[in-house]
């Protein structure tokens, strides 16, 4: 049986909030009930059925055919099952996910995977700023699970990361891993300036160097690090490329000495 | 404020009776799917009516100076802060100014703070590039400033770094030696992570001495933050489209919304402009409806935020004239059937 | 408009009335049963309890520090329901409008915000003016301000202190005076990080005891009905019951109110060095007839502490959950805001919960113990209904205690206490007593001439639900709550005393503000005309 499918009929006339469209929340609902769910974020009423053509199918998996930058909070709160988007999404894709799998075959806007607690968020295009980061007033960003970005990520990817893995195959913007509390952030391409700015603990891998290293990281020399090899085996299934980087001889920097200073940045030496 | 029989309201650029302009404003807001209050320059009574009207029409509340305001607030609400008041700051024995914009944010900084410090108090200015009026250290802006502030914080934790400029290391020692230090900056001027770094530095310093901060933002943005705070629970960049206040600094950024075509009616309230006005239009300009309004504390009694004391003060009008923002917005809300409040 | 509330159990301890009967309201007043009365409106209160509107003497509901807490914690108060058409912003989480609605729905009609810095009084009154239905008041804070401590240091006599207190109350439009960690916050500015009742403030040379005694006398001499409202030193620390005992002893027969005594009910016994000293405190309160206290009960759950005891908030900063805090190290007392989570699995939190209940149950006179959670410091005021149930039912208490760590119960006596508050004692503690404490002659009772603030409850098996949703509430004779829901807004007034300021003191204060701040002292006063509607009601000072 194929998946429950939402096919975008037209460019969204307004930003829409799709957080209600997860397998758990749609279980037991008829197609008509789903079509009638409100998704508007301004005063013009808009229902799922106004924006998407629905095709029923296996409810544990949801497919969105067609994306748009105005599709916000897609997969937010996902706890079980899978969502696949063939196209782009807006802000807060997968925010607060605790399980399941969200795959975006396109670009994601800012705050993708914000506050992720579990599950896997895979972005095949680029991710906007503050990947996995907290929103207003939150003291923690991502707190478990895994985010994998095939393309590039914007500024401050992994802001306040506390637990889990963020794997970025491409480049990252400035201040990747800013204010990290713990967890692992790996960047395949080049990172911008000051990775790990104000990080307390945690691990950042720079497989393609960075624009500028913060002066508050101490160079601890080149090592073959056991810890890095353990991380390699963990990320292997998601990213052979980053796993290979973790296995190389790595230069280790300790910091951020402006903050707690118990974090580390591994940088490939070639 | 012009006197006499001159018009105080306009529809599509033509003078109109006040009631007709109110009716047209109500019609536009009533039709709008996404009304956005892009600027909230008003006294407390005017802000109060703006919040009520925004709730009535399911609109978005923003302020032109939200970026600076939120740069300051975000660090406070994500990490916490030591804060002080303008009156207490004048008791400091060390004032650390950060960023070139600090005097723009508070033109009275010199008479209200610097000149009131006790003899022997020290002022150090971490500028972007220029040499300052005071003992100053140029640390650059952007990434360079972040790097320098990180360095300063590490040095103040007694973690000496290779290649720290002597002036910065010496400053770190002075910060530790201060009996009451105060860091002052403008949120509009600094990178969000720079503010985060400063608050972290100040937290660290408080392990051994007294040190606080005085983050600056435009006074009418501070007023909007406070009034929206008690009325809705949230600062600006709060929307009511779904019948309850929702705070989202990214989605309800009025500049972004207007640029992205997400706003279909824009309200700008600016009672502190030289041509104090409210403009309501479908798009940037020209306004479809415009009201001339009185200047708070000049044309009508008003309560507004006073940077000298960091709170609200009342000022009676010298010679009352014209309609206030509050009266104008209340008339529009009444026209839309809003209940008394 | 003549309203008859028919056939309810009228519970009015101030008039020693507890009987089934009718209550008549005309305009904004309670009246005696008219001879030929035909009511315009009759409410059948059969099976219900009819009481005066409740009065909360200590709840942090407005002002700069409360608003800082709102802004600090956007994730904790999201609105979950759309607004009802007739009451704008009433469902906006933690708005002033929601505060007024929730209080009214519980049958509270007067609430005192107990900690306002005189420099921020206008801000507080603006928020209170936006708090619908209830009447309200502020207490102004002194005792850590440079001018007042300067007077004491320079040996200014009691007349000067009294005049300064009068000036402050008048300028800030307050109902009474509060002192918070007297001298401790001033000492904090000189890097002092612990401060007891007999410690001396650097630069000023006066002890906390002297400050409390001096201000207590000034308030008394002015004839302000509400005695000095004291937040003692050493809040929250193990062994701090001694500080409270010392403060109680220092009352020396003059009226003195001790706020949130629960936070001072801690011994240092037991293997964890933290225990209940509530029995000792209750004994002292029972003996000191001029002393009143409110409890500041702690209840379990997420909350935020908001206090002008900057020294204490700073010292406790590591306990913030989530881990962030704001310390406003500002003029005079400043403020500290710190989110906190009381967990029933925590030994210390369980002891705090128990200490509060012990104080309620061991202090004999319901006229001298007041019902507070120190909102939101011990718990949000929305926890009141559960607290009423805990006081009125041993069974409810037993259920709660069964969830607590055994070690916590081992250092307290609560399990052995069998007292259950009667409806009459509840009415005394929340109506008659606070009206007397605050000098509000026309509130807290249902005699003829009383303000027509009336709350009606339908007692049920679930006592908490009974108190959460009043059946009807009248404010100033207008029915505003039906079946637990606010129907529309009306706005109450702020109660204040209005002592005559002394001309010489006014001049002296003006000179001080000019020299120290380069400002007109009037700039920081609350002008009556600046506030909307009819903002204030004056409470008489009998002296
Ligand atoms: Zn309190």
PDB file of N, CA and C in Angstrom, chain C residues 274-309:
ATOM      1  N   UNK C 274      18.468  19.732  57.096  1.00  0.00           N
ATOM      2  CA  UNK C 274      17.333  20.580  56.702  1.00  0.00           C
ATOM      3  C   UNK C 274      16.086  19.951  57.287  1.00  0.00           C
ATOM      4  N   UNK C 275      15.340  20.725  58.069  1.00  0.00           N
ATOM      5  CA  UNK C 275      14.193  20.138  58.759  1.00  0.00           C
ATOM      6  C   UNK C 275      13.142  21.213  58.982  1.00  0.00           C
ATOM      7  N   UNK C 276      11.984  20.780  59.474  1.00  0.00           N
ATOM      8  CA  UNK C 276      10.925  21.732  59.754  1.00  0.00           C
ATOM      9  C   UNK C 276      11.094  22.325  61.145  1.00  0.00           C
ATOM     10  N   UNK C 277      11.080  23.661  61.202  1.00  0.00           N
ATOM     11  CA  UNK C 277      11.048  24.333  62.496  1.00  0.00           C
ATOM     12  C   UNK C 277       9.706  25.036  62.670  1.00  0.00           C
ATOM     13  N   UNK C 278       8.718  24.601  61.881  1.00  0.00           N
ATOM     14  CA  UNK C 278       7.417  25.267  61.922  1.00  0.00           C
ATOM     15  C   UNK C 278       6.793  25.273  63.315  1.00  0.00           C
ATOM     16  N   UNK C 279       6.883  24.168  64.070  1.00  0.00           N
ATOM     17  CA  UNK C 279       6.260  24.209  65.411  1.00  0.00           C
ATOM     18  C   UNK C 279       6.832  25.317  66.289  1.00  0.00           C
ATOM     19  N   UNK C 280       8.142  25.523  66.220  1.00  0.00           N
ATOM     20  CA  UNK C 280       8.751  26.594  67.025  1.00  0.00           C
ATOM     21  C   UNK C 280       8.210  27.959  66.597  1.00  0.00           C
ATOM     22  N   UNK C 281       8.127  28.157  65.271  1.00  0.00           N
ATOM     23  CA  UNK C 281       7.637  29.450  64.782  1.00  0.00           C
ATOM     24  C   UNK C 281       6.175  29.649  65.155  1.00  0.00           C
ATOM     25  N   UNK C 282       5.385  28.594  64.998  1.00  0.00           N
ATOM     26  CA  UNK C 282       3.953  28.712  65.305  1.00  0.00           C
ATOM     27  C   UNK C 282       3.769  29.064  66.772  1.00  0.00           C
ATOM     28  N   UNK C 283       4.550  28.440  67.617  1.00  0.00           N
ATOM     29  CA  UNK C 283       4.465  28.735  69.045  1.00  0.00           C
ATOM     30  C   UNK C 283       4.770  30.215  69.308  1.00  0.00           C
ATOM     31  N   UNK C 284       5.808  30.713  68.642  1.00  0.00           N
ATOM     32  CA  UNK C 284       6.182  32.119  68.831  1.00  0.00           C
ATOM     33  C   UNK C 284       5.089  33.049  68.322  1.00  0.00           C
ATOM     34  N   UNK C 285       4.508  32.708  67.178  1.00  0.00           N
ATOM     35  CA  UNK C 285       3.440  33.553  66.622  1.00  0.00           C
ATOM     36  C   UNK C 285       2.224  33.516  67.538  1.00  0.00           C
ATOM     37  N   UNK C 286       1.885  32.329  68.020  1.00  0.00           N
ATOM     38  CA  UNK C 286       0.730  32.220  68.917  1.00  0.00           C
ATOM     39  C   UNK C 286       0.905  33.098  70.149  1.00  0.00           C
ATOM     40  N   UNK C 287       2.156  33.232  70.607  1.00  0.00           N
ATOM     41  CA  UNK C 287       2.406  34.005  71.819  1.00  0.00           C
ATOM     42  C   UNK C 287       2.497  35.505  71.545  1.00  0.00           C
ATOM     43  N   UNK C 288       2.920  35.895  70.345  1.00  0.00           N
ATOM     44  CA  UNK C 288       3.153  37.315  70.046  1.00  0.00           C
ATOM     45  C   UNK C 288       1.906  37.892  69.400  1.00  0.00           C
ATOM     46  N   UNK C 289       1.013  38.432  70.233  1.00  0.00           N
ATOM     47  CA  UNK C 289      -0.322  38.790  69.736  1.00  0.00           C
ATOM     48  C   UNK C 289      -0.310  39.973  68.765  1.00  0.00           C
ATOM     49  N   UNK C 290       0.765  40.748  68.736  1.00  0.00           N
ATOM     50  CA  UNK C 290       0.782  41.891  67.822  1.00  0.00           C
ATOM     51  C   UNK C 290       1.316  41.502  66.447  1.00  0.00           C
ATOM     52  N   UNK C 291       1.693  40.241  66.298  1.00  0.00           N
ATOM     53  CA  UNK C 291       2.322  39.799  65.053  1.00  0.00           C
ATOM     54  C   UNK C 291       1.317  39.038  64.189  1.00  0.00           C
ATOM     55  N   UNK C 292       1.307  39.365  62.915  1.00  0.00           N
ATOM     56  CA  UNK C 292       0.546  38.588  61.936  1.00  0.00           C
ATOM     57  C   UNK C 292       1.531  38.018  60.932  1.00  0.00           C
ATOM     58  N   UNK C 293       1.112  36.941  60.294  1.00  0.00           N
ATOM     59  CA  UNK C 293       2.002  36.342  59.288  1.00  0.00           C
ATOM     60  C   UNK C 293       1.163  35.862  58.104  1.00  0.00           C
ATOM     61  N   UNK C 294       1.801  35.801  56.936  1.00  0.00           N
ATOM     62  CA  UNK C 294       1.196  35.011  55.878  1.00  0.00           C
ATOM     63  C   UNK C 294       2.144  33.874  55.567  1.00  0.00           C
ATOM     64  N   UNK C 295       1.608  32.811  54.980  1.00  0.00           N
ATOM     65  CA  UNK C 295       2.356  31.564  54.949  1.00  0.00           C
ATOM     66  C   UNK C 295       3.311  31.467  53.760  1.00  0.00           C
ATOM     67  N   UNK C 296       2.871  31.810  52.558  1.00  0.00           N
ATOM     68  CA  UNK C 296       3.736  31.588  51.400  1.00  0.00           C
ATOM     69  C   UNK C 296       3.930  30.104  51.144  1.00  0.00           C
ATOM     70  N   UNK C 297       2.795  29.388  51.127  1.00  0.00           N
ATOM     71  CA  UNK C 297       2.834  27.939  50.929  1.00  0.00           C
ATOM     72  C   UNK C 297       3.536  27.577  49.619  1.00  0.00           C
ATOM     73  N   UNK C 298       4.381  26.563  49.673  1.00  0.00           N
ATOM     74  CA  UNK C 298       4.986  26.022  48.453  1.00  0.00           C
ATOM     75  C   UNK C 298       4.134  24.856  47.959  1.00  0.00           C
ATOM     76  N   UNK C 299       3.854  24.826  46.670  1.00  0.00           N
ATOM     77  CA  UNK C 299       3.135  23.718  46.052  1.00  0.00           C
ATOM     78  C   UNK C 299       4.023  23.184  44.924  1.00  0.00           C
ATOM     79  N   UNK C 300       3.751  21.964  44.479  1.00  0.00           N
ATOM     80  CA  UNK C 300       4.665  21.348  43.520  1.00  0.00           C
ATOM     81  C   UNK C 300       4.356  21.772  42.089  1.00  0.00           C
ATOM     82  N   UNK C 301       5.413  21.922  41.323  1.00  0.00           N
ATOM     83  CA  UNK C 301       5.270  22.264  39.919  1.00  0.00           C
ATOM     84  C   UNK C 301       6.230  23.364  39.524  1.00  0.00           C
ATOM     85  N   UNK C 302       6.209  23.678  38.232  1.00  0.00           N
ATOM     86  CA  UNK C 302       7.082  24.724  37.711  1.00  0.00           C
ATOM     87  C   UNK C 302       6.531  26.087  38.106  1.00  0.00           C
ATOM     88  N   UNK C 303       7.400  26.943  38.581  1.00  0.00           N
ATOM     89  CA  UNK C 303       6.987  28.322  38.812  1.00  0.00           C
ATOM     90  C   UNK C 303       8.195  29.225  38.581  1.00  0.00           C
ATOM     91  N   UNK C 304       8.069  30.468  39.004  1.00  0.00           N
ATOM     92  CA  UNK C 304       9.192  31.383  38.894  1.00  0.00           C
ATOM     93  C   UNK C 304       9.215  32.197  40.174  1.00  0.00           C
ATOM     94  N   UNK C 305      10.393  32.415  40.722  1.00  0.00           N
ATOM     95  CA  UNK C 305      10.481  33.238  41.919  1.00  0.00           C
ATOM     96  C   UNK C 305      10.802  34.666  41.517  1.00  0.00           C
ATOM     97  N   UNK C 306      10.059  35.581  42.114  1.00  0.00           N
ATOM     98  CA  UNK C 306      10.194  37.011  41.806  1.00  0.00           C
ATOM     99  C   UNK C 306      10.359  37.704  43.143  1.00  0.00           C
ATOM    100  N   UNK C 307      11.514  38.272  43.378  1.00  0.00           N
ATOM    101  CA  UNK C 307      11.738  38.852  44.696  1.00  0.00           C
ATOM    102  C   UNK C 307      12.640  40.062  44.614  1.00  0.00           C
ATOM    103  N   UNK C 308      12.383  41.029  45.469  1.00  0.00           N
ATOM    104  CA  UNK C 308      13.270  42.185  45.561  1.00  0.00           C
ATOM    105  C   UNK C 308      14.377  41.954  46.578  1.00  0.00           C
ATOM    106  N   UNK C 309      14.476  40.716  47.067  1.00  0.00           N
ATOM    107  CA  UNK C 309      15.599  40.332  47.919  1.00  0.00           C
ATOM    108  C   UNK C 309      16.732  39.887  46.988  1.00  0.00           C
TER     109      UNK C 309
END
